[in-house]
Amino acid sequence: MKKKKKLKKNLKIITSVLIIIVGILGITKPLWTKKENKNILYSEEVITTMKEQNIYDEIMKQDYSQTVEKMIEENKYKSEYLKEYIKINLQEREDFANLVNLFLNKNYNAEEINNIFEYLNDTNQKKLTEMDYIDLKEYFKISNMEVDKIDRYETYQKEKKVSVNDAVTKVNIGLDLEFYSEIETIKDPDSYTTLLNKYRGLPENYVPEDLTSLSINKNYKLRKEAAEAYENLQSAALLDNVKFYPFSAYRTKAYQNNLYTNYAKRDGTSAADTYSARPRHSEHELGLAVDIRSDGLSDNLTDEHYTWMLNNSYKYGFIVRYAKGSTPITGYIEEPWHLRFLGVDVATDVHEKGITFDEYYDLYLKENHK
């Protein structure tokens, strides 16, 4: 009898517990359902719009997408692009919805669009909106790539049999073109790190405002910071018994024009172009270049002094601008004597990377000079 009572008591307890569990399940089941439903993340306003536009069912079959929500919010949603929308990462920018549809219209897929937003700068993105579809898979991770030059990159790569990265940098410099055939006027002539070469020239009337005479010879001038750096470089060299002197520094446009014209008359234009810059293309006109000679020489450095300059000038903000082996890039013969001031940080980086300033500018500075 006692066993029966105990059994009944246990059954009541079990029943009570089950009732409580069922009650709890009854209350919480809707909440769990919501958590399991990934699409519940859409706002009420967006869900209402979905229903009004008869797109609710098709969207709810897919996982929640921030991009889909954005497209609906901005009234840009197109049903034919749903499968691509859900694979496109939302970007916090005002023109996102418009760009997504524009790129999809041009037949870019979701992966390509994600790469466009991740790897291409605003300038390249804008250019891309004005062009037909381009296969960019080889170029997305090349930071200095410019989308409107891809045809030139491919042509140069085939002709020169170089890597894609190399082709991009060489074409950006302009090496697929004739020297002086297409000239860009620089917009930042006062910058210590502006690039001047056979494709980039100074504004017609540019003259540096802070020219300072060098203490060793008042006839030679550089911009103030470059002049101070030169004095420090020369003092440091003397401690290593390396004696050198300037023989050319800042030049006016008229001076450079006269110099180049005389060379061209003497040796012909083609030859003159290999060792002299045309007016408005000489770094001397920036007030940031100085030609130096070893003690006892008239216009050059000894091999020993050249080696010292390569290994030390960057510490004071200078580089040997036209070093040995640089002719294919610069278009000038080797000029061990020609120093260009860039500032210590950039000069050090150029030295450590072991590339010409033309290459360095395209890879690391170009965007900052636009």
Short mmCIF file of C-alpha atoms in Angstrom, two decimals:
data_model
loop_
_atom_site.label_atom_id
_atom_site.label_comp_id
_atom_site.label_asym_id
_atom_site.label_seq_id
_atom_site.Cartn_x
_atom_site.Cartn_y
_atom_site.Cartn_z
CA MET A 1 0.00 0.00 0.00
CA LYS A 2 2.82 2.32 0.95
CA LYS A 3 4.53 1.54 -2.36
CA LYS A 4 1.39 2.54 -4.27
CA LYS A 5 1.15 5.82 -2.39
CA LYS A 6 4.79 6.52 -3.01
CA LEU A 7 4.36 5.70 -6.71
CA LYS A 8 1.34 8.03 -6.98
CA LYS A 9 3.29 10.76 -5.23
CA ASN A 10 6.22 10.34 -7.63
CA LEU A 11 3.88 10.40 -10.61
CA LYS A 12 2.34 13.63 -9.37
CA ILE A 13 5.77 15.14 -9.01
CA ILE A 14 6.79 14.00 -12.50
CA THR A 15 3.49 15.27 -13.93
CA SER A 16 3.96 18.61 -12.26
CA VAL A 17 7.47 18.91 -13.61
CA LEU A 18 6.29 18.02 -17.11
CA ILE A 19 3.51 20.60 -16.89
CA ILE A 20 6.03 23.22 -15.86
CA ILE A 21 8.37 22.24 -18.71
CA VAL A 22 5.56 22.30 -21.25
CA GLY A 23 4.48 25.67 -19.90
CA ILE A 24 7.95 27.01 -20.28
CA LEU A 25 8.22 25.60 -23.78
CA GLY A 26 4.93 27.16 -24.66
CA ILE A 27 6.19 30.55 -23.62
CA THR A 28 9.67 30.40 -25.07
CA LYS A 29 9.05 28.54 -28.29
CA PRO A 30 8.20 31.72 -30.26
CA LEU A 31 11.43 33.30 -29.05
CA TRP A 32 13.45 30.30 -30.15
CA THR A 33 11.71 30.30 -33.47
CA LYS A 34 12.74 33.91 -33.97
CA LYS A 35 16.34 33.11 -33.20
CA GLU A 36 16.32 30.27 -35.66
CA ASN A 37 14.78 32.46 -38.34
CA LYS A 38 17.77 34.35 -39.73
CA ASN A 39 15.52 36.65 -41.74
CA ILE A 40 13.86 38.13 -38.66
CA LEU A 41 16.76 40.61 -38.62
CA TYR A 42 15.07 42.67 -41.32
CA SER A 43 13.43 45.79 -39.92
CA GLU A 44 9.65 46.04 -39.79
CA GLU A 45 9.73 48.82 -42.38
CA VAL A 46 11.73 46.66 -44.81
CA ILE A 47 9.46 43.66 -44.27
CA THR A 48 6.45 45.87 -44.96
CA THR A 49 8.08 47.08 -48.19
CA MET A 50 8.84 43.49 -49.20
CA LYS A 51 5.20 42.55 -48.83
CA GLU A 52 4.01 45.64 -50.67
CA GLN A 53 6.34 44.84 -53.58
CA ASN A 54 5.53 41.11 -53.55
CA ILE A 55 9.15 40.15 -52.93
CA TYR A 56 8.74 38.89 -49.36
CA ASP A 57 8.62 35.17 -50.18
CA GLU A 58 11.61 35.17 -52.51
CA ILE A 59 13.79 37.04 -50.04
CA MET A 60 12.75 35.03 -47.01
CA LYS A 61 14.02 31.88 -48.70
CA GLN A 62 17.54 33.31 -48.38
CA ASP A 63 19.66 34.12 -45.34
CA TYR A 64 19.51 37.66 -44.00
CA SER A 65 21.58 40.13 -46.03
CA GLN A 66 22.56 43.66 -45.03
CA THR A 67 23.01 44.49 -48.68
CA VAL A 68 19.50 43.31 -49.56
CA GLU A 69 18.14 45.43 -46.72
CA LYS A 70 20.08 48.44 -47.97
CA MET A 71 18.85 47.98 -51.53
CA ILE A 72 15.23 47.81 -50.34
CA GLU A 73 15.63 50.81 -48.02
CA GLU A 74 16.91 52.91 -50.91
CA ASN A 75 14.36 51.54 -53.37
CA LYS A 76 17.14 50.06 -55.54
CA TYR A 77 16.27 46.39 -55.16
CA LYS A 78 16.13 44.31 -58.34
CA SER A 79 14.86 40.74 -58.07
CA GLU A 80 17.15 39.46 -60.81
CA TYR A 81 20.19 40.35 -58.68
CA LEU A 82 19.05 38.76 -55.41
CA LYS A 83 21.56 35.90 -55.48
CA GLU A 84 24.39 38.38 -56.04
CA TYR A 85 23.15 40.88 -53.45
CA ILE A 86 23.32 38.33 -50.65
CA LYS A 87 27.01 37.68 -51.44
CA ILE A 88 28.00 41.36 -51.58
CA ASN A 89 29.44 42.88 -48.42
CA LEU A 90 27.71 46.06 -47.27
CA GLN A 91 29.85 49.21 -47.52
CA GLU A 92 29.20 52.30 -45.42
CA ARG A 93 29.01 54.84 -48.21
CA GLU A 94 26.20 56.95 -49.65
CA ASP A 95 26.59 55.70 -53.21
CA PHE A 96 26.76 52.00 -52.28
CA ALA A 97 23.37 50.93 -53.65
CA ASN A 98 23.85 52.81 -56.91
CA LEU A 99 27.34 51.38 -57.42
CA VAL A 100 26.21 47.83 -56.72
CA ASN A 101 23.51 47.97 -59.39
CA LEU A 102 25.80 49.78 -61.81
CA PHE A 103 28.52 47.12 -61.49
CA LEU A 104 25.98 44.30 -61.71
CA ASN A 105 24.57 45.91 -64.85
CA LYS A 106 28.11 45.80 -66.29
CA ASN A 107 28.23 42.04 -65.57
CA TYR A 108 30.56 42.12 -62.58
CA ASN A 109 29.70 39.33 -60.16
CA ALA A 110 29.49 39.57 -56.36
CA GLU A 111 33.09 38.43 -55.80
CA GLU A 112 34.41 41.00 -58.26
CA ILE A 113 32.31 43.76 -56.69
CA ASN A 114 33.61 42.90 -53.22
CA ASN A 115 37.16 43.11 -54.60
CA ILE A 116 36.41 46.43 -56.30
CA PHE A 117 35.34 47.92 -52.97
CA GLU A 118 38.21 46.33 -51.06
CA TYR A 119 41.15 46.93 -53.37
CA LEU A 120 40.38 49.82 -55.72
CA ASN A 121 40.71 53.42 -54.60
CA ASP A 122 38.00 55.99 -55.26
CA THR A 123 39.70 57.21 -58.43
CA ASN A 124 39.79 53.74 -59.96
CA GLN A 125 36.22 53.02 -58.89
CA LYS A 126 35.01 56.20 -60.56
CA LYS A 127 36.88 55.36 -63.77
CA LEU A 128 35.40 51.86 -63.70
CA THR A 129 31.85 53.24 -63.64
CA GLU A 130 32.54 54.92 -66.98
CA MET A 131 33.99 51.84 -68.69
CA ASP A 132 32.69 48.54 -70.03
CA TYR A 133 33.38 45.34 -68.11
CA ILE A 134 37.09 44.57 -67.55
CA ASP A 135 38.53 41.33 -66.23
CA LEU A 136 40.43 42.60 -63.19
CA LYS A 137 41.40 39.34 -61.48
CA GLU A 138 45.14 39.87 -62.10
CA TYR A 139 45.07 43.47 -60.94
CA PHE A 140 43.00 43.70 -57.75
CA LYS A 141 45.97 43.39 -55.38
CA ILE A 142 48.31 45.65 -57.37
CA SER A 143 48.00 48.89 -55.41
CA ASN A 144 49.37 51.23 -58.10
CA MET A 145 47.19 49.85 -60.90
CA GLU A 146 45.08 52.33 -62.88
CA VAL A 147 42.07 50.73 -64.57
CA ASP A 148 42.17 52.93 -67.66
CA LYS A 149 45.72 51.74 -68.44
CA ILE A 150 45.03 48.00 -68.45
CA ASP A 151 45.28 47.73 -72.25
CA ARG A 152 48.69 49.40 -72.06
CA TYR A 153 49.79 47.09 -69.22
CA GLU A 154 48.89 44.01 -71.24
CA THR A 155 50.62 45.27 -74.37
CA TYR A 156 53.79 46.19 -72.46
CA GLN A 157 53.79 42.87 -70.63
CA LYS A 158 53.62 40.91 -73.89
CA GLU A 159 56.23 43.04 -75.65
CA LYS A 160 58.74 43.14 -72.80
CA LYS A 161 57.89 39.72 -71.31
CA VAL A 162 57.75 41.07 -67.76
CA SER A 163 55.48 40.37 -64.79
CA VAL A 164 52.13 42.09 -64.42
CA ASN A 165 53.42 44.08 -61.43
CA ASP A 166 56.47 45.24 -63.37
CA ALA A 167 54.38 46.18 -66.38
CA VAL A 168 52.04 48.27 -64.21
CA THR A 169 54.87 50.30 -62.67
CA LYS A 170 56.77 50.80 -65.93
CA VAL A 171 53.66 51.90 -67.83
CA ASN A 172 52.61 54.22 -64.99
CA ILE A 173 56.01 55.90 -65.23
CA GLY A 174 55.40 56.27 -68.97
CA LEU A 175 58.04 53.89 -70.31
CA ASP A 176 55.73 52.52 -73.00
CA LEU A 177 55.70 56.01 -74.54
CA GLU A 178 58.34 58.15 -76.25
CA PHE A 179 60.15 60.54 -73.92
CA TYR A 180 58.45 63.95 -73.75
CA SER A 181 55.57 62.68 -75.92
CA GLU A 182 52.91 63.04 -73.21
CA ILE A 183 53.71 65.53 -70.47
CA GLU A 184 51.81 66.04 -67.24
CA THR A 185 52.25 69.38 -65.48
CA ILE A 186 52.90 68.70 -61.80
CA LYS A 187 50.50 70.21 -59.31
CA ASP A 188 52.77 70.16 -56.26
CA PRO A 189 56.12 71.72 -57.23
CA ASP A 190 56.80 72.85 -53.66
CA SER A 191 56.69 69.32 -52.26
CA TYR A 192 60.08 67.86 -51.36
CA THR A 193 58.91 64.55 -52.80
CA THR A 194 57.43 65.67 -56.11
CA LEU A 195 58.57 63.73 -59.16
CA LEU A 196 60.10 65.53 -62.13
CA ASN A 197 61.14 63.50 -65.17
CA LYS A 198 60.65 63.27 -68.94
CA TYR A 199 56.90 62.78 -68.53
CA ARG A 200 56.25 65.30 -65.73
CA GLY A 201 57.15 68.98 -66.02
CA LEU A 202 57.01 72.12 -63.90
CA PRO A 203 54.39 74.86 -64.31
CA GLU A 204 55.78 77.49 -66.68
CA ASN A 205 56.52 80.23 -64.15
CA TYR A 206 57.45 78.19 -61.10
CA VAL A 207 60.30 79.52 -58.93
CA PRO A 208 61.04 78.19 -55.40
CA GLU A 209 60.43 80.82 -52.74
CA ASP A 210 62.91 79.78 -50.04
CA LEU A 211 66.20 79.50 -51.92
CA THR A 212 69.23 79.71 -49.63
CA SER A 213 72.91 80.07 -50.53
CA LEU A 214 75.28 77.30 -49.52
CA SER A 215 77.88 78.45 -47.02
CA ILE A 216 80.75 76.84 -48.93
CA ASN A 217 79.91 78.87 -52.05
CA LYS A 218 77.31 81.63 -52.10
CA ASN A 219 76.80 81.20 -55.84
CA TYR A 220 75.02 77.89 -55.30
CA LYS A 221 71.51 77.83 -53.85
CA LEU A 222 69.05 75.19 -52.68
CA ARG A 223 65.74 75.43 -50.91
CA LYS A 224 66.26 76.16 -47.22
CA GLU A 225 65.77 72.65 -45.78
CA ALA A 226 67.76 71.06 -48.59
CA ALA A 227 70.59 73.57 -48.09
CA GLU A 228 70.77 72.79 -44.37
CA ALA A 229 70.75 69.06 -45.10
CA TYR A 230 73.54 69.49 -47.64
CA GLU A 231 75.73 71.29 -45.07
CA ASN A 232 75.18 68.40 -42.64
CA LEU A 233 75.99 65.85 -45.34
CA GLN A 234 79.23 67.58 -46.25
CA SER A 235 80.29 67.86 -42.60
CA ALA A 236 79.60 64.16 -42.00
CA ALA A 237 81.59 63.22 -45.12
CA LEU A 238 84.62 65.18 -43.92
CA LEU A 239 84.69 63.06 -40.76
CA ASP A 240 85.23 60.07 -43.07
CA ASN A 241 87.81 62.02 -45.06
CA VAL A 242 85.43 62.26 -48.03
CA LYS A 243 85.91 65.71 -49.56
CA PHE A 244 83.50 66.97 -52.21
CA TYR A 245 82.19 70.31 -53.43
CA PRO A 246 79.10 71.54 -55.33
CA PHE A 247 79.46 72.55 -58.94
CA SER A 248 75.77 73.10 -59.79
CA ALA A 249 72.64 73.62 -57.69
CA TYR A 250 69.48 75.68 -58.39
CA ARG A 251 68.99 76.69 -62.01
CA THR A 252 66.48 79.08 -63.51
CA LYS A 253 64.32 78.05 -66.43
CA ALA A 254 66.34 80.36 -68.70
CA TYR A 255 69.62 78.86 -67.54
CA GLN A 256 68.38 75.30 -68.11
CA ASN A 257 67.00 76.22 -71.53
CA ASN A 258 70.33 77.74 -72.60
CA LEU A 259 72.25 74.74 -71.28
CA TYR A 260 70.05 72.18 -73.04
CA THR A 261 69.94 74.17 -76.31
CA ASN A 262 73.74 74.34 -76.46
CA TYR A 263 74.06 70.62 -75.81
CA ALA A 264 71.47 69.83 -78.49
CA LYS A 265 73.28 72.03 -81.02
CA ARG A 266 76.58 70.35 -80.22
CA ASP A 267 75.51 66.69 -79.98
CA GLY A 268 72.01 66.55 -81.44
CA THR A 269 68.68 66.32 -79.58
CA SER A 270 68.71 62.55 -79.10
CA ALA A 271 72.14 62.55 -77.51
CA ALA A 272 71.45 65.65 -75.41
CA ASP A 273 68.30 64.03 -74.01
CA THR A 274 70.40 61.26 -72.50
CA TYR A 275 72.40 63.58 -70.23
CA SER A 276 70.52 66.87 -69.99
CA ALA A 277 66.93 67.66 -69.03
CA ARG A 278 64.82 69.93 -71.15
CA PRO A 279 63.70 73.16 -69.46
CA ARG A 280 60.89 72.66 -66.90
CA HIS A 281 62.01 69.02 -66.50
CA SER A 282 65.23 69.53 -64.55
CA GLU A 283 65.34 68.78 -60.82
CA HIS A 284 67.74 71.69 -60.51
CA GLU A 285 64.78 74.00 -61.22
CA LEU A 286 63.11 72.61 -58.07
CA GLY A 287 65.97 73.86 -55.92
CA LEU A 288 66.27 70.31 -54.59
CA ALA A 289 69.19 68.97 -56.66
CA VAL A 290 72.90 69.55 -56.33
CA ASP A 291 75.75 68.22 -58.47
CA ILE A 292 78.92 67.46 -56.53
CA ARG A 293 82.52 66.66 -57.46
CA SER A 294 85.23 64.92 -55.54
CA ASP A 295 88.18 67.02 -54.43
CA GLY A 296 90.57 67.06 -57.38
CA LEU A 297 87.92 66.31 -60.05
CA SER A 298 86.03 68.86 -62.13
CA ASP A 299 82.59 67.26 -62.46
CA ASN A 300 82.40 63.73 -61.05
CA LEU A 301 82.91 61.53 -57.98
CA THR A 302 85.60 58.93 -57.50
CA ASP A 303 84.35 55.36 -57.21
CA GLU A 304 85.17 55.43 -53.51
CA HIS A 305 83.20 58.65 -52.95
CA TYR A 306 80.31 57.35 -55.04
CA THR A 307 80.08 54.26 -52.85
CA TRP A 308 80.20 56.43 -49.73
CA MET A 309 77.40 58.61 -51.12
CA LEU A 310 75.20 55.60 -51.89
CA ASN A 311 75.64 54.32 -48.34
CA ASN A 312 75.33 57.61 -46.47
CA SER A 313 73.55 60.40 -48.36
CA TYR A 314 70.07 59.07 -47.47
CA LYS A 315 70.81 59.66 -43.78
CA TYR A 316 70.68 63.37 -44.56
CA GLY A 317 67.71 63.26 -46.94
CA PHE A 318 69.48 62.82 -50.29
CA ILE A 319 69.60 60.03 -52.87
CA VAL A 320 71.88 59.52 -55.85
CA ARG A 321 69.11 60.20 -58.32
CA TYR A 322 70.63 58.66 -61.45
CA ALA A 323 72.61 55.81 -59.98
CA LYS A 324 74.41 53.12 -61.96
CA GLY A 325 71.92 50.78 -63.62
CA SER A 326 69.02 53.25 -63.54
CA THR A 327 69.17 54.39 -67.19
CA PRO A 328 66.35 52.07 -68.46
CA ILE A 329 64.01 53.73 -65.97
CA THR A 330 65.19 57.35 -65.89
CA GLY A 331 66.30 57.73 -69.51
CA TYR A 332 69.48 59.48 -68.35
CA ILE A 333 73.05 58.21 -68.32
CA GLU A 334 74.50 57.37 -64.94
CA GLU A 335 75.19 60.53 -62.93
CA PRO A 336 76.92 59.55 -59.68
CA TRP A 337 77.32 63.25 -58.92
CA HIS A 338 73.64 64.24 -59.01
CA LEU A 339 72.00 64.31 -55.56
CA ARG A 340 68.28 64.86 -55.03
CA PHE A 341 66.81 65.95 -51.71
CA LEU A 342 63.69 64.08 -50.56
CA GLY A 343 63.83 64.38 -46.79
CA VAL A 344 65.29 61.74 -44.49
CA ASP A 345 62.24 59.46 -44.23
CA VAL A 346 61.58 59.10 -47.96
CA ALA A 347 65.27 59.03 -48.93
CA THR A 348 65.85 56.24 -46.39
CA ASP A 349 62.90 54.25 -47.72
CA VAL A 350 64.06 54.64 -51.33
CA HIS A 351 67.53 53.47 -50.29
CA GLU A 352 66.21 50.46 -48.38
CA LYS A 353 63.92 49.38 -51.21
CA GLY A 354 66.75 49.70 -53.74
CA ILE A 355 64.63 51.19 -56.53
CA THR A 356 64.67 54.41 -58.52
CA PHE A 357 62.70 57.41 -57.29
CA ASP A 358 60.50 57.13 -60.40
CA GLU A 359 59.41 53.64 -59.31
CA TYR A 360 59.11 54.64 -55.67
CA TYR A 361 56.92 57.62 -56.50
CA ASP A 362 54.48 55.50 -58.49
CA LEU A 363 54.33 52.76 -55.85
CA TYR A 364 54.16 54.83 -52.65
CA LEU A 365 53.68 58.56 -53.22
CA LYS A 366 51.50 59.15 -56.25
CA GLU A 367 48.15 59.14 -54.44
CA ASN A 368 49.39 61.69 -51.91
CA HIS A 369 50.32 64.13 -54.69
CA LYS A 370 46.95 64.24 -56.48
#
